[in-house]
Short mmCIF file of C-alpha atoms and ligand atoms in Angstrom, two decimals:
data_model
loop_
_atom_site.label_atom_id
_atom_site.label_comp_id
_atom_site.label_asym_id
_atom_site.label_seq_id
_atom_site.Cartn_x
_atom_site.Cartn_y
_atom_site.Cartn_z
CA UNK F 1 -54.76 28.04 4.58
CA UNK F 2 -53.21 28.04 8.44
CA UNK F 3 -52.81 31.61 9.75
CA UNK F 4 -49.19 30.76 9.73
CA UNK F 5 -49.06 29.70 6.25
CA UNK F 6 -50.87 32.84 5.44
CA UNK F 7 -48.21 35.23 7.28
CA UNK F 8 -45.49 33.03 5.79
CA UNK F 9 -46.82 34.51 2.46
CA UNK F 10 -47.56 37.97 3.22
CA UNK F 11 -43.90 38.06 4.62
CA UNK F 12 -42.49 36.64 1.20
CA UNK F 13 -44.48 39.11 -0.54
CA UNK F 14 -42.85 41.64 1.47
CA UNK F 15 -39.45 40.63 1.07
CA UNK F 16 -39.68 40.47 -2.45
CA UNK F 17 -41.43 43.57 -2.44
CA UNK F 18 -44.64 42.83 -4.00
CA UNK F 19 -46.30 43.98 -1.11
CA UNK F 20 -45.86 47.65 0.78
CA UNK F 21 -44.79 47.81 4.36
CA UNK F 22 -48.08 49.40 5.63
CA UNK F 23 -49.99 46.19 3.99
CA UNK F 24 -47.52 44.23 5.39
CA UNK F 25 -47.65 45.74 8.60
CA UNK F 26 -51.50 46.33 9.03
CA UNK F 27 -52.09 42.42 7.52
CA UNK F 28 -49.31 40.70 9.72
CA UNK F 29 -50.69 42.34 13.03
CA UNK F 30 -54.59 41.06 11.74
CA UNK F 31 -53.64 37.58 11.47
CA UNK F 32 -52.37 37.35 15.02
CA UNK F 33 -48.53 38.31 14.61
CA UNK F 34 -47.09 39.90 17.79
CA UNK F 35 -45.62 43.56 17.49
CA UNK F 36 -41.95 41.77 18.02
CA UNK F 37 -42.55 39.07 15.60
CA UNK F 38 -43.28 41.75 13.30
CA UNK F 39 -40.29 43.94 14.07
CA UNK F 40 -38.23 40.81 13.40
CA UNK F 41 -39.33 40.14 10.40
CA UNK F 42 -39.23 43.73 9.36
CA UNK F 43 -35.58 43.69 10.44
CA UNK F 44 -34.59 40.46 8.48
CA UNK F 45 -35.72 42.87 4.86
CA UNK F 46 -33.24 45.43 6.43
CA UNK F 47 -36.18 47.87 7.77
CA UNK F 48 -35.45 48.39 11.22
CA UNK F 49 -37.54 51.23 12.18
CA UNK F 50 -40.13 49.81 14.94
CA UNK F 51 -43.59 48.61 13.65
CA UNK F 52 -46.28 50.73 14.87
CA UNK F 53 -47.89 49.63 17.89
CA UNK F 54 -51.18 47.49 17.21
CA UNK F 55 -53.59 49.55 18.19
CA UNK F 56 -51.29 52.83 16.18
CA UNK F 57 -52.71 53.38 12.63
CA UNK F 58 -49.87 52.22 10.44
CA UNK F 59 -47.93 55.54 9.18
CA UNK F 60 -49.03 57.02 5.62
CA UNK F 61 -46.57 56.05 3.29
CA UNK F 62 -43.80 58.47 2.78
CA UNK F 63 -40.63 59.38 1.37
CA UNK F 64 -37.65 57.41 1.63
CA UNK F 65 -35.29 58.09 4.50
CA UNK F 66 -32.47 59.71 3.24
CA UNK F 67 -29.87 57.67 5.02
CA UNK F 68 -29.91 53.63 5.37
CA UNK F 69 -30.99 51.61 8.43
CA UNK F 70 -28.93 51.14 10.91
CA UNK F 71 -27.46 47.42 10.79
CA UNK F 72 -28.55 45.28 13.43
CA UNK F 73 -26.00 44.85 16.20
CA UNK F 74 -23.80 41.80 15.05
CA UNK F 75 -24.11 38.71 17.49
CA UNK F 76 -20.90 37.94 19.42
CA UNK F 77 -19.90 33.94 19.27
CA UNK F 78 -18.20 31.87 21.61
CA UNK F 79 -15.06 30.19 21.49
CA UNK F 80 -14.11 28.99 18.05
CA UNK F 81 -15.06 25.02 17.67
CA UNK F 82 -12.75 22.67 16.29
CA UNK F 83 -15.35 20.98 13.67
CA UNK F 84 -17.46 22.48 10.36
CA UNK F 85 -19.69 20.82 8.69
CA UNK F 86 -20.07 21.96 4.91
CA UNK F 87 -22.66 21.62 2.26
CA UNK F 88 -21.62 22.99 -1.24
CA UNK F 89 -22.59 22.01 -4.83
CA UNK F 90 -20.71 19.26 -6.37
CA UNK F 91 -17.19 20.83 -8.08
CA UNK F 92 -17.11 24.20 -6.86
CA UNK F 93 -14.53 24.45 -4.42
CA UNK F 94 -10.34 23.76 -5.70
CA UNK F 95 -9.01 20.71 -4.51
CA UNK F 96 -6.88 21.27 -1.68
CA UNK F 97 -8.81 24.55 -0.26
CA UNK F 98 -10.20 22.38 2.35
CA UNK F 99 -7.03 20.76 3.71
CA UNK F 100 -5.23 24.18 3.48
CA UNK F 101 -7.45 25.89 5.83
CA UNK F 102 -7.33 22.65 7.62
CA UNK F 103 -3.76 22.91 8.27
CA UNK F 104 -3.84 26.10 8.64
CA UNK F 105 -6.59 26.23 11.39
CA UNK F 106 -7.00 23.42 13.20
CA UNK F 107 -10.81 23.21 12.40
CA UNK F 108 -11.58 19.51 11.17
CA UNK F 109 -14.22 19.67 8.36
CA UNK F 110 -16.61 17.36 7.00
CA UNK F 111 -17.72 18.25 3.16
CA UNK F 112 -20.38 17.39 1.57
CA UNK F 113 -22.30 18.50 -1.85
CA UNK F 114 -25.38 18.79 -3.44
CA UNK F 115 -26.86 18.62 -7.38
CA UNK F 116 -29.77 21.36 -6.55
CA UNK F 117 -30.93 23.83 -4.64
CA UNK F 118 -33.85 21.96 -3.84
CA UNK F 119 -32.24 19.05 -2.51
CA UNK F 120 -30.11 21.27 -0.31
CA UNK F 121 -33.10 22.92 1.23
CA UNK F 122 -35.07 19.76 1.35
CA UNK F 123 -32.13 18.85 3.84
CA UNK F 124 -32.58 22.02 5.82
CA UNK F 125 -35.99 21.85 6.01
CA UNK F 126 -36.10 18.27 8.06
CA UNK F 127 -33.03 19.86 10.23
CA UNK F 128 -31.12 17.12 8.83
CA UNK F 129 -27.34 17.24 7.92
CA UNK F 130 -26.10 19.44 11.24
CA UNK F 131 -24.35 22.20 8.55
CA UNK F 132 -22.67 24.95 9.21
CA UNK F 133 -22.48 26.35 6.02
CA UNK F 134 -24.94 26.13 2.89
CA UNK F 135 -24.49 28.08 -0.56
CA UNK F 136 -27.43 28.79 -1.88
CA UNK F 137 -28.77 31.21 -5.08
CA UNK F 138 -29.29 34.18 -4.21
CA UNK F 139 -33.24 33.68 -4.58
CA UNK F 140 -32.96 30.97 -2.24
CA UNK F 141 -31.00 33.36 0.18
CA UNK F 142 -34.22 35.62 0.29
CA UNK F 143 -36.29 32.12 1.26
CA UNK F 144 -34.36 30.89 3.78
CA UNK F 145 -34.21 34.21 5.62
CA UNK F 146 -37.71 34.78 5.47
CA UNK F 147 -38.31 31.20 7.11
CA UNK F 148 -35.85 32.21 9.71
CA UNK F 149 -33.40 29.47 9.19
CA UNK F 150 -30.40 31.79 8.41
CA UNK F 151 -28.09 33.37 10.88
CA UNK F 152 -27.30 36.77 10.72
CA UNK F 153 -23.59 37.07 10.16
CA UNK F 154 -21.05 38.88 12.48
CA UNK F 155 -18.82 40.31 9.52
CA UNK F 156 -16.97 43.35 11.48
CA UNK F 157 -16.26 40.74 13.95
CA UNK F 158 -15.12 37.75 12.57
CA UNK F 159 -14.86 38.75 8.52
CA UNK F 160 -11.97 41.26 8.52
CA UNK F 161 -11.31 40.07 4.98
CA UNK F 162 -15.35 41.71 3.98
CA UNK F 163 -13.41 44.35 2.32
CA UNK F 164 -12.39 42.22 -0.34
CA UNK F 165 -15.70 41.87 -1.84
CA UNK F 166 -16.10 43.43 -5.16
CA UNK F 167 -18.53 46.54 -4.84
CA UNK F 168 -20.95 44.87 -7.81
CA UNK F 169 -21.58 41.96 -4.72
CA UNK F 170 -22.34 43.77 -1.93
CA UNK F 171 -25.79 44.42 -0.83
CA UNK F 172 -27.35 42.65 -3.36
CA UNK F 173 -31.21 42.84 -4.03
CA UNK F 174 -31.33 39.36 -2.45
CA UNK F 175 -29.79 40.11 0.82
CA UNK F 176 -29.97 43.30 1.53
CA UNK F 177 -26.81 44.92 3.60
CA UNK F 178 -25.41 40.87 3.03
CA UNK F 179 -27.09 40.51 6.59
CA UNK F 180 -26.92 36.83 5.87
CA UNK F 181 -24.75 35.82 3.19
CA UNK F 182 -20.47 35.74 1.64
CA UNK F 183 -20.87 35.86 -2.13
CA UNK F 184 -18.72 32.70 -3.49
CA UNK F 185 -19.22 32.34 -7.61
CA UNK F 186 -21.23 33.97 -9.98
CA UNK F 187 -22.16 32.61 -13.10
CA UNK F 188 -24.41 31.86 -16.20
CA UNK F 189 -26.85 29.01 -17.22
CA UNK F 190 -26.38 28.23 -21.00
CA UNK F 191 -25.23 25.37 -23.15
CA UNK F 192 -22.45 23.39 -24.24
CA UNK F 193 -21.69 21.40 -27.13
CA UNK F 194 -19.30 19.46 -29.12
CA UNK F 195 -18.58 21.30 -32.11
CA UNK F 196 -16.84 18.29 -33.24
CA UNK F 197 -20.08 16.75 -33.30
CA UNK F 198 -22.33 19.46 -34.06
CA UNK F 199 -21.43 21.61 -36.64
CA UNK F 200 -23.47 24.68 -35.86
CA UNK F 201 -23.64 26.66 -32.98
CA UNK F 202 -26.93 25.51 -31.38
CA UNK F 203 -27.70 29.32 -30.20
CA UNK F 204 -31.47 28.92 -29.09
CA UNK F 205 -33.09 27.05 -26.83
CA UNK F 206 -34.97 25.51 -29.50
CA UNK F 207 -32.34 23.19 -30.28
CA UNK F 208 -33.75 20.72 -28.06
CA UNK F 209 -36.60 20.15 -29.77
CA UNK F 210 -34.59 18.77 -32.53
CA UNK F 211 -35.49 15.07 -33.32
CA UNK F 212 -32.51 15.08 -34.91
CA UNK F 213 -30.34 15.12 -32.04
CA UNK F 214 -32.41 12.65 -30.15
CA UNK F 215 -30.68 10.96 -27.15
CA UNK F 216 -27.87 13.45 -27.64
CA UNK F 217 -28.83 16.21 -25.43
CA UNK F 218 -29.53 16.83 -21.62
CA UNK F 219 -31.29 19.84 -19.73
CA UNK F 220 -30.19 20.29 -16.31
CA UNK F 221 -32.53 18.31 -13.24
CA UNK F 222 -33.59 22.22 -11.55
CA UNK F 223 -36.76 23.27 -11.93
CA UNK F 224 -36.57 26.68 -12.45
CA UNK F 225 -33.09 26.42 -15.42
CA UNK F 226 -35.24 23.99 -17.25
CA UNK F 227 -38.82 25.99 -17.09
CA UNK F 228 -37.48 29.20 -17.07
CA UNK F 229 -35.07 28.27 -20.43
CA UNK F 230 -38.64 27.41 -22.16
CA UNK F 231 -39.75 31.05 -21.16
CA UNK F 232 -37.23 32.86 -22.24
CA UNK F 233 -37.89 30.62 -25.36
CA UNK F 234 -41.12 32.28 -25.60
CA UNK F 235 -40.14 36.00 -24.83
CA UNK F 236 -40.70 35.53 -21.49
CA UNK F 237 -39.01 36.40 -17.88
CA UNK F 238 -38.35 33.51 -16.64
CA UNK F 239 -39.67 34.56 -13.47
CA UNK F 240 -43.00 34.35 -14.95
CA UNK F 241 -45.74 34.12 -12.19
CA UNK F 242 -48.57 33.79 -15.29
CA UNK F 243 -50.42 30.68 -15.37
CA UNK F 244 -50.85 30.77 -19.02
CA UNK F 245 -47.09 31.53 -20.03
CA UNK F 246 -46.29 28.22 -17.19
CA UNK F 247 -48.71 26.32 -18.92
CA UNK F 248 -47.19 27.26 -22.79
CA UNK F 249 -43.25 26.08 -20.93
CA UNK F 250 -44.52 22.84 -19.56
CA UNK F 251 -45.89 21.91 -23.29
CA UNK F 252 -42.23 22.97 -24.72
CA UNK F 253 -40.25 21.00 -22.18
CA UNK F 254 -42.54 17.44 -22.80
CA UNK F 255 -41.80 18.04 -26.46
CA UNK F 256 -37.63 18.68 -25.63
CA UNK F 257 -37.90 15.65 -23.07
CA UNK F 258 -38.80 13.27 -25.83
CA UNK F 259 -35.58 13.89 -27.70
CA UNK F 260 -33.66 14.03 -24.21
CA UNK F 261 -31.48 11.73 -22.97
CA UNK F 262 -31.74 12.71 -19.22
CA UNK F 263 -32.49 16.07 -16.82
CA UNK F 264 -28.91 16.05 -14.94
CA UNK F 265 -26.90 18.66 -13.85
CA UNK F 266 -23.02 18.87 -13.13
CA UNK F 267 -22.40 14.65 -13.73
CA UNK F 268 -23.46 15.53 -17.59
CA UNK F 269 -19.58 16.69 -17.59
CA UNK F 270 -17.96 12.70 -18.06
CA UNK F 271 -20.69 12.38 -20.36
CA UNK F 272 -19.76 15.92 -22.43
CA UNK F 273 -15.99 14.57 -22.45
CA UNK F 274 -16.29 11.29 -23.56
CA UNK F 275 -19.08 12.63 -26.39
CA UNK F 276 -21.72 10.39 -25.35
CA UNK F 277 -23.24 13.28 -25.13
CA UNK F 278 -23.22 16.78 -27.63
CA UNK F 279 -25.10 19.25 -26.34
CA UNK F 280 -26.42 19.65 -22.65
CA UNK F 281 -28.11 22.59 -20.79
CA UNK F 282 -24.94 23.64 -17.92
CA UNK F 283 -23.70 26.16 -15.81
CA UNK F 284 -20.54 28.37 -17.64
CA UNK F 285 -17.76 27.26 -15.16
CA UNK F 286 -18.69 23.56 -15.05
CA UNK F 287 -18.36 23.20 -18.76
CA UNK F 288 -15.05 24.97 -18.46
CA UNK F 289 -13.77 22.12 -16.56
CA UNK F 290 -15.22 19.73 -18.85
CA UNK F 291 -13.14 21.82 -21.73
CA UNK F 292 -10.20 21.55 -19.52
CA UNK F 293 -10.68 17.80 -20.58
CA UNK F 294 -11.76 18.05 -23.72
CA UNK F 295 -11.16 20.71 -26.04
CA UNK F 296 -14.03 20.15 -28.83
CA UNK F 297 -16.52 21.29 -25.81
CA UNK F 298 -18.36 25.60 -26.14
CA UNK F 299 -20.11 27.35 -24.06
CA UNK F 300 -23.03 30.00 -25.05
CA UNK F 301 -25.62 31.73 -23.60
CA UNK F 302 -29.07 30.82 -26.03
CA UNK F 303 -30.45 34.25 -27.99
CA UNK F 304 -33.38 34.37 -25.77
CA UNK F 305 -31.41 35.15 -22.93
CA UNK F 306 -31.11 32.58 -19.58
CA UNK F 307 -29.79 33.11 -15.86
CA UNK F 308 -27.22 35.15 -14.08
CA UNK F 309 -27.03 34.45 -10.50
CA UNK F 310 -24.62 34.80 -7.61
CA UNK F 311 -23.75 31.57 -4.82
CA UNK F 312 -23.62 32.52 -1.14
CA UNK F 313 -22.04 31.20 1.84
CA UNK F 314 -24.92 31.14 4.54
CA UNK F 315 -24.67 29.51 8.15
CA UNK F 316 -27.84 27.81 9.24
CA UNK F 317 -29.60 29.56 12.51
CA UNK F 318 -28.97 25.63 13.56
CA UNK F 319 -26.06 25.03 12.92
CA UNK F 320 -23.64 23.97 16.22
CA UNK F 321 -20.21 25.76 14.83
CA UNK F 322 -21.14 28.85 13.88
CA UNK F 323 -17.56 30.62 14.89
CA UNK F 324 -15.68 28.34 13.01
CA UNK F 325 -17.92 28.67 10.01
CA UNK F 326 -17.19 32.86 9.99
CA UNK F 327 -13.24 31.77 9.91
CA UNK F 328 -14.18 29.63 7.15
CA UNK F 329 -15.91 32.58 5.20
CA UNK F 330 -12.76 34.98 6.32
CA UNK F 331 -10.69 32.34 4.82
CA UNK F 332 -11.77 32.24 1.59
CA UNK F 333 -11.95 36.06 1.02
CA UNK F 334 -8.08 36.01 0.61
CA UNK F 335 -7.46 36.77 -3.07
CA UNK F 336 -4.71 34.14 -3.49
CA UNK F 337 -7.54 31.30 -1.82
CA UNK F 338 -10.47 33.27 -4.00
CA UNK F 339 -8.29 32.73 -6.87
CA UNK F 340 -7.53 29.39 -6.90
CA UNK F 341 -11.20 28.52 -6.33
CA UNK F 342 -11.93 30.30 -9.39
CA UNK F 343 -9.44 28.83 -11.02
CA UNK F 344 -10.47 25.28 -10.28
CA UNK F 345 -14.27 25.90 -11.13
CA UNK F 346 -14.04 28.28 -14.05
CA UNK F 347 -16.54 30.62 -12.08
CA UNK F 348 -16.47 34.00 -11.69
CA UNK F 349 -15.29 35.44 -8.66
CA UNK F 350 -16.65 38.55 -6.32
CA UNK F 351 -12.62 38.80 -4.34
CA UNK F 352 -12.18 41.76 -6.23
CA UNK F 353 -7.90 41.44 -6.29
CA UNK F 354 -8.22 38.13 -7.21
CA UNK F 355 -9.54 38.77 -10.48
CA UNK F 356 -5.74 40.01 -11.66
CA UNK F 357 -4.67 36.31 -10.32
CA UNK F 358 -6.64 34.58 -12.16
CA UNK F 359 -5.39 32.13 -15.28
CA UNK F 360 -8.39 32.56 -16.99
CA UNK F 361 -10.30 35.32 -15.72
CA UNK F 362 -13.86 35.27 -16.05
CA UNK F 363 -15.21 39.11 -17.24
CA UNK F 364 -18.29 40.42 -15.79
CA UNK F 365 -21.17 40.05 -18.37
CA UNK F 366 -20.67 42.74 -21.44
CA UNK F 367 -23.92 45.31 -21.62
CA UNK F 368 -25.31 42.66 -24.79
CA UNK F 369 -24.67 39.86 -22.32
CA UNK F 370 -26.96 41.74 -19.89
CA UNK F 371 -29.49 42.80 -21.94
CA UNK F 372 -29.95 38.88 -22.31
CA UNK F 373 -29.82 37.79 -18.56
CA UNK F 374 -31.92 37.92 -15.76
CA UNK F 375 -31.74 36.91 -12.14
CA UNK F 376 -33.80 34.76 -10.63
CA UNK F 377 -36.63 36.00 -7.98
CA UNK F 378 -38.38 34.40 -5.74
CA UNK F 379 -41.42 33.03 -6.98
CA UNK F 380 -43.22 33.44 -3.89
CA UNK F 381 -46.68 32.00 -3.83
CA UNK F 382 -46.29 30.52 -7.26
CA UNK F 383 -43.52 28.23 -6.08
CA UNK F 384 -46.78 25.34 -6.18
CA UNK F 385 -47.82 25.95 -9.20
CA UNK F 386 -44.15 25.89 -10.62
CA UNK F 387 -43.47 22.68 -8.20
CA UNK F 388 -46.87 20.96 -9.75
CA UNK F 389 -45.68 21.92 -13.30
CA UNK F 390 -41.89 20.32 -12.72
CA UNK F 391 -43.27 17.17 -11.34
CA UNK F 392 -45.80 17.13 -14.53
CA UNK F 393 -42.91 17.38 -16.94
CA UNK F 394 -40.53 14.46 -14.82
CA UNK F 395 -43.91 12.33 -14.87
CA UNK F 396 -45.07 12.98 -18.73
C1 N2P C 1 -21.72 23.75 -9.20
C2 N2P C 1 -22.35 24.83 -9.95
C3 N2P C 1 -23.42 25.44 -9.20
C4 N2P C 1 -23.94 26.64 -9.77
N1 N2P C 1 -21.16 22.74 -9.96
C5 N2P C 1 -25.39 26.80 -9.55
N2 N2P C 1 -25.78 28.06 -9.18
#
């Protein structure tokens, strides 16, 4: 493995906290890292006390300090641009939020959207798409800032509206001090179904391994709903790391793909409606608009238990309008522009007073929810072995 590949690692390790400070410290500065680079990369987990100096001893481990790190200094931008470029998931945004802050600002944007995760950060990667903003899970948050592709944000600057965020969203364990992100949606990974067409709730993940309902059911084309659904089918977190609990989810998912009729995400909604389709691992708030067209169409969350996560707006470290991207984010803190989001998507919201606006508001979890839901982590160095396993179960 390349030294940088190496450090790469040991930082994720850090950030995720599987690995101390000191051991991060004393292994970064071994492999070559410079003092800064450390202190940078120190700073991007929120730590911004200075890394000893190489030849120093790193510190004994001690208590806490009492009070939090300072926050960086926020960077000051230019002149507001009159473009943004935006890269969202497919249906999650209302239909005229983009021309109303259009109007009402003078930026031009171009919008585009993604099905995955992956495919968004595949884009990033290559430095392809020129975005401004990205909105990423909050796992994915933690990745990009530890390959230093994120921007730090300048939210007592340009955010006035930060205050709106609800107090459950802010510093999240993903992004600590929300250095990098602007919570959008919140939601669940579960299942809907036709209950015209099935009579019985189909409340485990099992259900897809019914021959029964062959060709009737989807699972969702991600990698970690589909794997981690067959761990939590097994008792397991499904941030499982263990080779042997990986191996026992990639046997359940070739027997479920035999009796599925495709791994898609959000376009399984036309499909849902027009009941070509009964049952389909999907997100809460994209099977609400599905229900919005057709009645006969639940929503639950499996008895195993599945994902909770949180959406971010992030701007790329690339990307050319990063000014007009903060107004963006300021803009859609409002509580009347939060709520009309919501209410588009069926998602949950973070704008704290736009939960009293919204049609159908979406509560936070209740404690039996919770027990059964997990956020996803970043896997860290097992992101190959999960990678080999996915492309095992598309191939099988
Ligand atoms: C978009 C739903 C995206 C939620 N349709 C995934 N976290």
């Amino acid at each position: 493995m390349s030294n940088e590949k190496q450090l790469r690692n040991a930082f994720l390790d850090y950030a995720t906290g599987r690995m101390g400070r000191r051991d991060f410290i004393r292994g970064a500065l071994a492999m070559g890292a410079s003092v800064t680079a450390v202190a940078t990369m120190l700073q991007a987990c929120g730590d911004s006390a200075p890394p000893p100096a190489a030849e120093t001893p790193p510190p004994p481990p001690g208590p806490m300090p009492a009070t939090a790190p300072a926050a960086p200094p926020e960077p000051e931008l230019g002149e507001k641009e009159g473009e943004l470029h935006i890269y969202n998931w497919s249906d999650y945004i209302a239909e005229d939020t983009v021309a109303n802050f259009e109007k009402e600002s003078g930026i031009k944007v171009v919008y585009d959207t993604y099905e995955s995760n992956e495919e968004m950060v595949a884009k990033l990667q290559v430095g392809a798409g020129g975005y401004d903003i990205v909105v990423p899970t909050g796992y994915i948050v933690t990745v990009l800032a530890a390959m230093d592709l994120l921007q730090p944000l300048s939210k007592g600057r340009y955010i006035p509206n930060w205050g709106n965020v609800a107090g459950l969203f802010k510093d999240p364990v993903f992004d600590k001090g929300n250095l990098f992100g602007v919570p959008w949606q919140w939601g669940t990974t579960g299942i809907a179904w036709r209950k015209d067409k099935v009579p019985t709730p189909p409340d485990s993940w099992g259900v897809f391994l019914d021959p029964a309902l062959k060709n009737k059911m989807t699972m969702m084309d991600d990698m970690r709903d589909v794997i981690g659904a067959w761990l939590r089918y097994r008792g397991k977190s499904l941030n499982s790391t263990v080779d042997a609990e990986l191996q026992a989810a990639k046997a359940d998912a070739i027997a479920a793909k035999g009796n599925l009729k495709a791994f898609i995400s959000a376009p399984v909604k036309g499909q849902l409606v027009s009941g070509d389709v009964w049952i389909a691992q999907l997100w809460n708030g994209d099977t609400m608009q599905a229900k919005a067209e057709q009645a006969e169409i639940e929503y639950l969350v499996p008895k195993e238990g599945s994902t909770i996560w949180t959406d971010s707006l992030v701007i790329p470290k690339s990307a050319p309008h990063k000014r007009a991207a903060h107004e963006f984010m300021n803009y859609i803190l409002r509580p009347e522009v939060a709520a009309s989001i919501s209410n588009f998507t069926g998602y949950g919201t973070p704008v704290e007073p736009a939960m009293a606006m919204l049609a159908q508001p979406v509560p936070y979890p209740s404690g039996e929810e919770l027990s059964r839901l997990e956020y996803q982590g970043d896997l860290a160095r097992a992101t190959e072995l999960w990678d080999q396993i996915w492309t095992e179960i598309k191939a099988s």
